[in-house]
């Protein structure tokens, strides 16, 4: 298994007379599919909230979704299940899939009771997942419907970071309308995974299935973007790097002796990770000039190999004495995706500060941005939220969550 790596500038042409020019560099990364290579076993841990608020249909549908997931696992895959309220317990120890009926029986024994301590569930889940990591793709599904009232949010984020250090990916599923979006999103972002919203119990099976399909396409793990910038090329000072597909996430960058390092996490066969880098380019002679070099470092669990390197690619810009723009529409769309996300974030900040008018204006701007990129679903949600604020109404928890979700991704 190898890496597909492509890059493009939003405008490859640069005015050679300018002392500084800003460009956005879009980098697309995915695993290169090869049918001859064997599938990598999955090492999955379900961390399920069974607190008192999950009583009735919520817990029953989650159990149904979980048992259907068990049936999709293949021979050689591993599963563990942890349940938590204000404490946590292992209800299915980490094991190779063999007797699915006994696993489903244990899941179906779950009953709702107690409070909510997400960090307790995370800690035990990570421990169980660690027992089956060798030559496998390790993934967590963390589901909760509530606030972390008996837990420690900072501890959750430390555990998420610890999980990535051990090459595990954390995916969060928020159930209903009363879960803490900030902490679940931060867990998913820090854990290299994705955030799903199960608004109604009947959506649980569909969302579990979507997430399972996504992790089934993972082939390479623990990937990093390594890049260097040529002299007279520098990163923007504020938030220079973000992932814009399949979800929008601000990415931290580490300075190294010979360049920069950005953790990407899993690479999928059919889903590209697209990273946008904001750079400033100084004055260079007319003609094609190399401005950056990049490659990917990754693990290939199918071959039990770590720290493999893709081939390096060079990024060139064309410096022109008589500048003529050559705008790349695909990169422009990635720029709009990031703008939509950041505009929505500003709106949320204004709303928290009590500036309802300012929040409505920013949500309208985000809606227009979504329309520009052809994301009509997000545009509708964002404009609806803006209109409610303009009419003096409060946004419901469901509306707030949907607004955040559409800012991060494109509705399917």
mmCIF file with all atom_site columns, C-alpha atoms in Angstrom, residues 28-31 213-214 217 245-247 266-274:
data_model
loop_
_atom_site.group_PDB
_atom_site.id
_atom_site.type_symbol
_atom_site.label_atom_id
_atom_site.label_alt_id
_atom_site.label_comp_id
_atom_site.label_asym_id
_atom_site.label_entity_id
_atom_site.label_seq_id
_atom_site.pdbx_PDB_ins_code
_atom_site.Cartn_x
_atom_site.Cartn_y
_atom_site.Cartn_z
_atom_site.occupancy
_atom_site.B_iso_or_equiv
_atom_site.pdbx_formal_charge
_atom_site.auth_seq_id
_atom_site.auth_comp_id
_atom_site.auth_asym_id
_atom_site.auth_atom_id
_atom_site.pdbx_PDB_model_num
ATOM 1  C CA . UNK A 1 28  ? -4.531  15.927 -1.129 1.00 0.00 ? 28  UNK A CA 1
ATOM 2  C CA . UNK A 1 29  ? -3.530  12.665 0.588  1.00 0.00 ? 29  UNK A CA 1
ATOM 3  C CA . UNK A 1 30  ? -5.072  9.185  0.446  1.00 0.00 ? 30  UNK A CA 1
ATOM 4  C CA . UNK A 1 31  ? -4.077  5.527  0.488  1.00 0.00 ? 31  UNK A CA 1
ATOM 5  C CA . UNK A 1 213 ? -17.905 2.309  6.453  1.00 0.00 ? 213 UNK A CA 1
ATOM 6  C CA . UNK A 1 214 ? -15.440 5.135  6.945  1.00 0.00 ? 214 UNK A CA 1
ATOM 7  C CA . UNK A 1 217 ? -11.611 2.224  4.206  1.00 0.00 ? 217 UNK A CA 1
ATOM 8  C CA . UNK A 1 245 ? -11.818 17.428 3.910  1.00 0.00 ? 245 UNK A CA 1
ATOM 9  C CA . UNK A 1 246 ? -13.384 15.092 4.844  1.00 0.00 ? 246 UNK A CA 1
ATOM 10 C CA . UNK A 1 247 ? -13.934 17.318 7.912  1.00 0.00 ? 247 UNK A CA 1
ATOM 11 C CA . UNK A 1 266 ? -5.444  7.575  9.242  1.00 0.00 ? 266 UNK A CA 1
ATOM 12 C CA . UNK A 1 267 ? -5.338  7.509  5.461  1.00 0.00 ? 267 UNK A CA 1
ATOM 13 C CA . UNK A 1 268 ? -8.317  6.005  3.625  1.00 0.00 ? 268 UNK A CA 1
ATOM 14 C CA . UNK A 1 269 ? -8.589  4.330  0.244  1.00 0.00 ? 269 UNK A CA 1
ATOM 15 C CA . UNK A 1 270 ? -11.512 6.238  -1.202 1.00 0.00 ? 270 UNK A CA 1
ATOM 16 C CA . UNK A 1 271 ? -11.581 9.379  0.928  1.00 0.00 ? 271 UNK A CA 1
ATOM 17 C CA . UNK A 1 272 ? -9.005  12.119 0.475  1.00 0.00 ? 272 UNK A CA 1
ATOM 18 C CA . UNK A 1 273 ? -7.629  14.133 3.354  1.00 0.00 ? 273 UNK A CA 1
ATOM 19 C CA . UNK A 1 274 ? -7.154  17.661 2.049  1.00 0.00 ? 274 UNK A CA 1
#
